[in-house]
Amino acid sequence: MANKIRYVPLYLWLMFTIVLFGFAILASFSTTRGIFTNELFESGLHVSNYLVLFKDMDMGRYFLNSVIYTVSACIGVLVVAAPAAYILGRVRFRGRRLVETMFLSALSIPALLITIPLFTMFVQLKLTGSLLTLVLIYICTNVPFSVFLLSGFFSSIPKELEESAAIDGCGPVKSFVKVMLPVAQPGLITVSIFNFIAIWNDYIFALIFANNPKTHTLALALQSIVQGFTNSGNYAGIFAASMVVFVPTFVLYIFISGKIVSGITVGAVKG
């Protein structure tokens, strides 16, 4: 009984979150009058709130831009961070502590502190206003955290796996690709989730570097839509726009969270 009582605050918080999330979804299919009178579906189901976003507000383009930025950057981060984390976690070399300190120091640098130097550099390279600009920035700014997290996963993998791979004729690169990456799958998925959420919801870098309307992200679109709908009193449209931004990360987490548990189990069996 005492064990169940300990989870009461968690259950209450879960119920509170479900109620808020449920209200936001229902409000996105209602009208502004229905929201304020607590009669959400008095006039029926209003799918037009979403149709206005994609037809009149060009939400589809911004959604596609965010998908391109996020997916490309997440893949790029893994390509760079996984080998670096593997070396830091498994190999002992001179200067290793210095390299680790540099990655840790990079985590403490605020994003606002590096925006002006980055913007100046990209202007000189004539890379502003393109999709590639934000992808490169997202990769570079998320590598330190990814290396820090993944190095712990790689360092916890038993050395016997590498020794067995070497006996079977695997070189360092093949051993990393064929053995280490599958075993470190929980870490790779966890890092991808964190990076996906951070990049998908980013506003500062997108505001400064995506200065071309054709390269705007969902976060920028949401900010302008909220301002416009607030002035016109269209609060149902605000809820709909918020759901377009929020639901993809929520759905992704639901599907991948099960893979995290599965990956941990597989890694434990292999270890």
mmCIF file of C-alpha atoms in Angstrom:
data_model
loop_
_atom_site.group_PDB
_atom_site.id
_atom_site.type_symbol
_atom_site.label_atom_id
_atom_site.label_comp_id
_atom_site.label_asym_id
_atom_site.label_seq_id
_atom_site.Cartn_x
_atom_site.Cartn_y
_atom_site.Cartn_z
ATOM 1 C CA MET A 1 0.000 0.000 0.000
ATOM 2 C CA ALA A 2 2.829 2.361 0.888
ATOM 3 C CA ASN A 3 4.451 1.736 -2.489
ATOM 4 C CA LYS A 4 1.254 2.722 -4.312
ATOM 5 C CA ILE A 5 0.893 5.926 -2.292
ATOM 6 C CA ARG A 6 4.326 7.066 -3.470
ATOM 7 C CA TYR A 7 3.067 7.137 -7.047
ATOM 8 C CA VAL A 8 0.006 9.270 -6.298
ATOM 9 C CA PRO A 9 1.749 12.579 -7.198
ATOM 10 C CA LEU A 10 2.922 11.003 -10.458
ATOM 11 C CA TYR A 11 -0.609 9.844 -11.309
ATOM 12 C CA LEU A 12 -2.018 13.288 -10.493
ATOM 13 C CA TRP A 13 0.564 14.983 -12.705
ATOM 14 C CA LEU A 14 -0.144 12.502 -15.502
ATOM 15 C CA MET A 15 -3.872 13.169 -15.291
ATOM 16 C CA PHE A 16 -3.243 16.922 -15.287
ATOM 17 C CA THR A 17 -1.069 16.639 -18.407
ATOM 18 C CA ILE A 18 -3.591 14.423 -20.204
ATOM 19 C CA VAL A 19 -6.418 16.881 -19.445
ATOM 20 C CA LEU A 20 -4.417 19.849 -20.739
ATOM 21 C CA PHE A 21 -3.264 17.999 -23.852
ATOM 22 C CA GLY A 22 -6.771 16.697 -24.502
ATOM 23 C CA PHE A 23 -8.254 20.172 -24.151
ATOM 24 C CA ALA A 24 -5.700 21.585 -26.590
ATOM 25 C CA ILE A 25 -6.574 18.929 -29.187
ATOM 26 C CA LEU A 26 -10.314 19.480 -28.782
ATOM 27 C CA ALA A 27 -9.903 23.259 -28.887
ATOM 28 C CA SER A 28 -7.975 22.982 -32.162
ATOM 29 C CA PHE A 29 -11.111 21.492 -33.791
ATOM 30 C CA SER A 30 -13.481 23.992 -32.203
ATOM 31 C CA THR A 31 -14.179 27.721 -32.497
ATOM 32 C CA THR A 32 -13.004 30.643 -30.414
ATOM 33 C CA ARG A 33 -16.524 31.131 -29.085
ATOM 34 C CA GLY A 34 -16.741 27.455 -28.157
ATOM 35 C CA ILE A 35 -13.432 27.648 -26.284
ATOM 36 C CA PHE A 36 -14.469 30.576 -24.107
ATOM 37 C CA THR A 37 -18.002 29.286 -23.487
ATOM 38 C CA ASN A 38 -16.765 25.757 -22.701
ATOM 39 C CA GLU A 39 -18.913 24.343 -25.518
ATOM 40 C CA LEU A 40 -16.189 23.039 -27.776
ATOM 41 C CA PHE A 41 -18.265 21.133 -30.344
ATOM 42 C CA GLU A 42 -21.526 23.053 -30.212
ATOM 43 C CA SER A 43 -21.145 24.059 -33.872
ATOM 44 C CA GLY A 44 -19.522 20.806 -35.011
ATOM 45 C CA LEU A 45 -16.013 19.659 -35.826
ATOM 46 C CA HIS A 46 -13.977 22.426 -37.446
ATOM 47 C CA VAL A 47 -11.242 20.831 -39.553
ATOM 48 C CA SER A 48 -11.070 24.180 -41.337
ATOM 49 C CA ASN A 49 -8.725 25.425 -38.590
ATOM 50 C CA TYR A 50 -6.036 23.156 -40.019
ATOM 51 C CA LEU A 51 -6.981 23.714 -43.634
ATOM 52 C CA VAL A 52 -6.481 27.461 -43.205
ATOM 53 C CA LEU A 53 -2.983 26.860 -41.857
ATOM 54 C CA PHE A 54 -1.868 24.732 -44.804
ATOM 55 C CA LYS A 55 -3.721 26.601 -47.555
ATOM 56 C CA ASP A 56 -3.478 30.244 -46.501
ATOM 57 C CA MET A 57 -0.493 30.240 -44.117
ATOM 58 C CA ASP A 58 1.783 27.961 -46.201
ATOM 59 C CA MET A 59 2.260 25.695 -43.184
ATOM 60 C CA GLY A 60 3.144 22.755 -45.420
ATOM 61 C CA ARG A 61 6.334 24.428 -46.651
ATOM 62 C CA TYR A 62 7.435 25.304 -43.122
ATOM 63 C CA PHE A 63 6.673 21.767 -41.982
ATOM 64 C CA LEU A 64 8.779 20.314 -44.794
ATOM 65 C CA ASN A 65 11.625 22.723 -43.991
ATOM 66 C CA SER A 66 11.614 21.642 -40.344
ATOM 67 C CA VAL A 67 11.640 17.978 -41.369
ATOM 68 C CA ILE A 68 14.624 18.574 -43.677
ATOM 69 C CA TYR A 69 16.523 20.517 -41.024
ATOM 70 C CA THR A 70 15.823 18.074 -38.225
ATOM 71 C CA VAL A 71 16.358 14.767 -40.023
ATOM 72 C CA SER A 72 19.497 15.938 -41.849
ATOM 73 C CA ALA A 73 21.004 17.430 -38.704
ATOM 74 C CA CYS A 74 20.238 14.382 -36.551
ATOM 75 C CA ILE A 75 21.907 12.085 -39.092
ATOM 76 C CA GLY A 76 24.859 14.448 -39.420
ATOM 77 C CA VAL A 77 25.304 14.617 -35.641
ATOM 78 C CA LEU A 78 25.429 10.821 -35.376
ATOM 79 C CA VAL A 79 27.928 10.575 -38.240
ATOM 80 C CA VAL A 80 30.263 13.001 -36.469
ATOM 81 C CA ALA A 81 29.591 12.234 -32.808
ATOM 82 C CA ALA A 82 29.484 8.421 -32.834
ATOM 83 C CA PRO A 83 33.100 7.851 -34.014
ATOM 84 C CA ALA A 84 34.371 10.647 -31.753
ATOM 85 C CA ALA A 85 32.536 9.232 -28.747
ATOM 86 C CA TYR A 86 33.824 5.750 -29.561
ATOM 87 C CA ILE A 87 37.428 6.964 -29.547
ATOM 88 C CA LEU A 88 36.986 8.948 -26.331
ATOM 89 C CA GLY A 89 35.195 6.089 -24.611
ATOM 90 C CA ARG A 90 37.391 3.187 -25.711
ATOM 91 C CA VAL A 91 40.851 4.452 -26.643
ATOM 92 C CA ARG A 92 43.464 5.809 -24.256
ATOM 93 C CA PHE A 93 45.696 8.388 -25.959
ATOM 94 C CA ARG A 94 47.721 11.428 -25.006
ATOM 95 C CA GLY A 95 45.541 14.534 -24.779
ATOM 96 C CA ARG A 96 42.335 12.579 -24.237
ATOM 97 C CA ARG A 97 41.461 14.513 -21.087
ATOM 98 C CA LEU A 98 42.019 17.782 -22.910
ATOM 99 C CA VAL A 99 39.662 16.765 -25.708
ATOM 100 C CA GLU A 100 36.998 15.697 -23.188
ATOM 101 C CA THR A 101 37.380 19.016 -21.382
ATOM 102 C CA MET A 102 36.916 20.895 -24.639
ATOM 103 C CA PHE A 103 33.664 19.043 -25.373
ATOM 104 C CA LEU A 104 32.430 19.673 -21.832
ATOM 105 C CA SER A 105 33.379 23.342 -22.081
ATOM 106 C CA ALA A 106 31.399 23.634 -25.307
ATOM 107 C CA LEU A 107 28.275 22.526 -23.426
ATOM 108 C CA SER A 108 28.533 25.537 -21.117
ATOM 109 C CA ILE A 109 28.591 28.113 -23.934
ATOM 110 C CA PRO A 110 25.167 29.824 -24.335
ATOM 111 C CA ALA A 111 23.698 29.786 -27.818
ATOM 112 C CA LEU A 112 23.258 33.569 -27.825
ATOM 113 C CA LEU A 113 26.972 34.023 -27.209
ATOM 114 C CA ILE A 114 27.990 32.389 -30.484
ATOM 115 C CA THR A 115 25.235 33.654 -32.782
ATOM 116 C CA ILE A 116 27.018 36.849 -33.840
ATOM 117 C CA PRO A 117 30.380 35.168 -34.606
ATOM 118 C CA LEU A 118 28.563 32.392 -36.461
ATOM 119 C CA PHE A 119 26.472 34.866 -38.432
ATOM 120 C CA THR A 120 29.565 36.869 -39.385
ATOM 121 C CA MET A 121 31.357 33.715 -40.506
ATOM 122 C CA PHE A 122 28.429 32.479 -42.596
ATOM 123 C CA VAL A 123 27.981 35.901 -44.199
ATOM 124 C CA GLN A 124 31.627 35.873 -45.255
ATOM 125 C CA LEU A 125 31.158 32.360 -46.641
ATOM 126 C CA LYS A 126 27.941 33.484 -48.395
ATOM 127 C CA LEU A 127 25.955 30.629 -46.856
ATOM 128 C CA THR A 128 23.137 32.628 -45.271
ATOM 129 C CA GLY A 129 19.576 32.157 -46.439
ATOM 130 C CA SER A 130 19.929 28.503 -47.478
ATOM 131 C CA LEU A 131 18.765 25.219 -45.989
ATOM 132 C CA LEU A 132 22.383 24.088 -45.636
ATOM 133 C CA THR A 133 23.135 26.934 -43.224
ATOM 134 C CA LEU A 134 20.864 25.762 -40.429
ATOM 135 C CA VAL A 135 21.767 22.114 -40.967
ATOM 136 C CA LEU A 136 25.468 22.867 -40.455
ATOM 137 C CA ILE A 137 24.758 25.003 -37.392
ATOM 138 C CA TYR A 138 22.527 22.367 -35.816
ATOM 139 C CA ILE A 139 25.140 19.673 -36.398
ATOM 140 C CA CYS A 140 27.974 21.715 -34.892
ATOM 141 C CA THR A 141 26.002 22.915 -31.866
ATOM 142 C CA ASN A 142 24.645 19.463 -30.973
ATOM 143 C CA VAL A 143 27.844 17.441 -31.406
ATOM 144 C CA PRO A 144 29.343 18.262 -27.956
ATOM 145 C CA PHE A 145 26.303 17.007 -26.030
ATOM 146 C CA SER A 146 26.023 13.928 -28.251
ATOM 147 C CA VAL A 147 29.689 13.028 -27.816
ATOM 148 C CA PHE A 148 29.434 13.502 -24.050
ATOM 149 C CA LEU A 149 26.407 11.210 -23.814
ATOM 150 C CA LEU A 150 27.536 8.550 -26.287
ATOM 151 C CA SER A 151 31.020 8.214 -24.820
ATOM 152 C CA GLY A 152 29.420 6.832 -21.654
ATOM 153 C CA PHE A 153 27.578 4.167 -23.643
ATOM 154 C CA PHE A 154 30.682 3.113 -25.567
ATOM 155 C CA SER A 155 32.857 2.990 -22.448
ATOM 156 C CA SER A 156 30.377 0.642 -20.744
ATOM 157 C CA ILE A 157 30.520 -1.953 -23.544
ATOM 158 C CA PRO A 158 32.608 -5.008 -22.511
ATOM 159 C CA LYS A 159 36.026 -5.284 -24.157
ATOM 160 C CA GLU A 160 35.361 -8.945 -24.883
ATOM 161 C CA LEU A 161 33.119 -7.945 -27.784
ATOM 162 C CA GLU A 162 35.957 -6.145 -29.526
ATOM 163 C CA GLU A 163 38.331 -9.008 -28.815
ATOM 164 C CA SER A 164 35.879 -11.513 -30.292
ATOM 165 C CA ALA A 165 35.444 -9.335 -33.365
ATOM 166 C CA ALA A 166 39.220 -9.080 -33.777
ATOM 167 C CA ILE A 167 39.535 -12.867 -33.582
ATOM 168 C CA ASP A 168 36.934 -13.149 -36.331
ATOM 169 C CA GLY A 169 39.030 -10.881 -38.535
ATOM 170 C CA CYS A 170 37.310 -7.532 -37.992
ATOM 171 C CA GLY A 171 39.491 -4.449 -38.117
ATOM 172 C CA PRO A 172 38.851 -1.367 -35.960
ATOM 173 C CA VAL A 173 36.481 0.254 -38.448
ATOM 174 C CA LYS A 174 34.534 -2.913 -39.198
ATOM 175 C CA SER A 175 34.353 -3.726 -35.489
ATOM 176 C CA PHE A 176 32.958 -0.257 -34.808
ATOM 177 C CA VAL A 177 30.316 -0.525 -37.536
ATOM 178 C CA LYS A 178 29.335 -4.176 -37.125
ATOM 179 C CA VAL A 179 29.654 -4.612 -33.354
ATOM 180 C CA MET A 180 29.793 -1.344 -31.424
ATOM 181 C CA LEU A 181 27.043 0.599 -33.181
ATOM 182 C CA PRO A 182 24.371 -2.140 -32.800
ATOM 183 C CA VAL A 183 25.215 -2.608 -29.121
ATOM 184 C CA ALA A 184 25.159 1.168 -28.549
ATOM 185 C CA GLN A 185 21.735 1.442 -30.178
ATOM 186 C CA PRO A 186 20.031 2.661 -26.958
ATOM 187 C CA GLY A 187 22.491 5.542 -26.749
ATOM 188 C CA LEU A 188 22.113 6.422 -30.428
ATOM 189 C CA ILE A 189 18.325 6.488 -30.151
ATOM 190 C CA THR A 190 18.396 8.509 -26.945
ATOM 191 C CA VAL A 191 20.735 11.089 -28.465
ATOM 192 C CA SER A 192 18.578 11.270 -31.593
ATOM 193 C CA ILE A 193 15.466 11.944 -29.521
ATOM 194 C CA PHE A 194 17.116 14.773 -27.585
ATOM 195 C CA ASN A 195 18.551 16.281 -30.752
ATOM 196 C CA PHE A 196 15.269 15.952 -32.639
ATOM 197 C CA ILE A 197 13.337 17.786 -29.927
ATOM 198 C CA ALA A 198 15.971 20.518 -29.578
ATOM 199 C CA ILE A 199 16.274 21.129 -33.318
ATOM 200 C CA TRP A 200 12.560 20.857 -34.078
ATOM 201 C CA ASN A 201 11.703 23.449 -31.419
ATOM 202 C CA ASP A 202 14.662 25.757 -32.049
ATOM 203 C CA TYR A 203 13.787 29.404 -32.484
ATOM 204 C CA ILE A 204 16.950 31.500 -31.956
ATOM 205 C CA PHE A 205 19.135 30.040 -34.711
ATOM 206 C CA ALA A 206 16.199 29.792 -37.112
ATOM 207 C CA LEU A 207 15.272 33.428 -36.488
ATOM 208 C CA ILE A 208 18.787 34.674 -37.230
ATOM 209 C CA PHE A 209 19.993 32.367 -40.002
ATOM 210 C CA ALA A 210 16.771 31.419 -41.824
ATOM 211 C CA ASN A 211 16.215 35.003 -42.943
ATOM 212 C CA ASN A 212 14.653 33.934 -46.222
ATOM 213 C CA PRO A 213 10.868 33.326 -45.940
ATOM 214 C CA LYS A 214 11.291 30.188 -48.060
ATOM 215 C CA THR A 215 13.622 28.696 -45.444
ATOM 216 C CA HIS A 216 11.540 29.477 -42.347
ATOM 217 C CA THR A 217 10.839 26.701 -39.842
ATOM 218 C CA LEU A 218 7.674 25.733 -38.003
ATOM 219 C CA ALA A 219 8.856 27.571 -34.890
ATOM 220 C CA LEU A 220 9.131 30.839 -36.820
ATOM 221 C CA ALA A 221 5.807 30.205 -38.527
ATOM 222 C CA LEU A 222 4.119 29.492 -35.195
ATOM 223 C CA GLN A 223 5.362 32.757 -33.725
ATOM 224 C CA SER A 224 4.029 34.840 -36.618
ATOM 225 C CA ILE A 225 0.756 32.881 -36.750
ATOM 226 C CA VAL A 226 0.161 33.334 -33.022
ATOM 227 C CA GLN A 227 0.714 37.077 -33.346
ATOM 228 C CA GLY A 228 -1.665 37.351 -36.305
ATOM 229 C CA PHE A 229 -4.377 35.136 -34.807
ATOM 230 C CA THR A 230 -4.136 36.904 -31.444
ATOM 231 C CA ASN A 231 -4.793 40.251 -33.098
ATOM 232 C CA SER A 232 -7.756 38.786 -34.981
ATOM 233 C CA GLY A 233 -9.072 36.824 -31.985
ATOM 234 C CA ASN A 234 -8.742 33.406 -33.665
ATOM 235 C CA TYR A 235 -7.697 31.345 -30.633
ATOM 236 C CA ALA A 236 -8.891 28.096 -32.179
ATOM 237 C CA GLY A 237 -6.371 28.671 -34.969
ATOM 238 C CA ILE A 238 -3.646 29.205 -32.360
ATOM 239 C CA PHE A 239 -4.428 25.819 -30.802
ATOM 240 C CA ALA A 240 -4.376 24.195 -34.249
ATOM 241 C CA ALA A 241 -0.999 25.727 -35.113
ATOM 242 C CA SER A 242 0.415 24.617 -31.773
ATOM 243 C CA MET A 243 -0.720 21.045 -32.414
ATOM 244 C CA VAL A 244 0.979 21.002 -35.826
ATOM 245 C CA VAL A 245 4.271 21.877 -34.116
ATOM 246 C CA PHE A 246 3.844 19.655 -31.042
ATOM 247 C CA VAL A 247 2.281 16.427 -32.321
ATOM 248 C CA PRO A 248 5.240 15.207 -34.494
ATOM 249 C CA THR A 249 7.655 15.172 -31.548
ATOM 250 C CA PHE A 250 5.027 13.583 -29.311
ATOM 251 C CA VAL A 251 4.251 10.806 -31.800
ATOM 252 C CA LEU A 252 7.940 10.200 -32.480
ATOM 253 C CA TYR A 253 8.674 9.829 -28.783
ATOM 254 C CA ILE A 254 5.821 7.337 -28.331
ATOM 255 C CA PHE A 255 7.118 5.098 -31.126
ATOM 256 C CA ILE A 256 10.825 5.360 -30.291
ATOM 257 C CA SER A 257 10.465 5.022 -26.518
ATOM 258 C CA GLY A 258 9.568 1.359 -27.014
ATOM 259 C CA LYS A 259 12.669 0.902 -29.169
ATOM 260 C CA ILE A 260 14.800 2.362 -26.381
ATOM 261 C CA VAL A 261 13.588 -0.305 -23.952
ATOM 262 C CA SER A 262 14.041 -2.989 -26.608
ATOM 263 C CA GLY A 263 17.529 -1.745 -27.441
ATOM 264 C CA ILE A 264 18.568 -1.730 -23.800
ATOM 265 C CA THR A 265 17.393 -5.326 -23.438
ATOM 266 C CA VAL A 266 19.273 -6.433 -26.545
ATOM 267 C CA GLY A 267 22.398 -4.628 -25.373
ATOM 268 C CA ALA A 268 22.200 -6.253 -21.966
ATOM 269 C CA VAL A 269 21.906 -9.716 -23.497
ATOM 270 C CA LYS A 270 24.837 -9.097 -25.829
ATOM 271 C CA GLY A 271 26.917 -7.648 -23.034
#
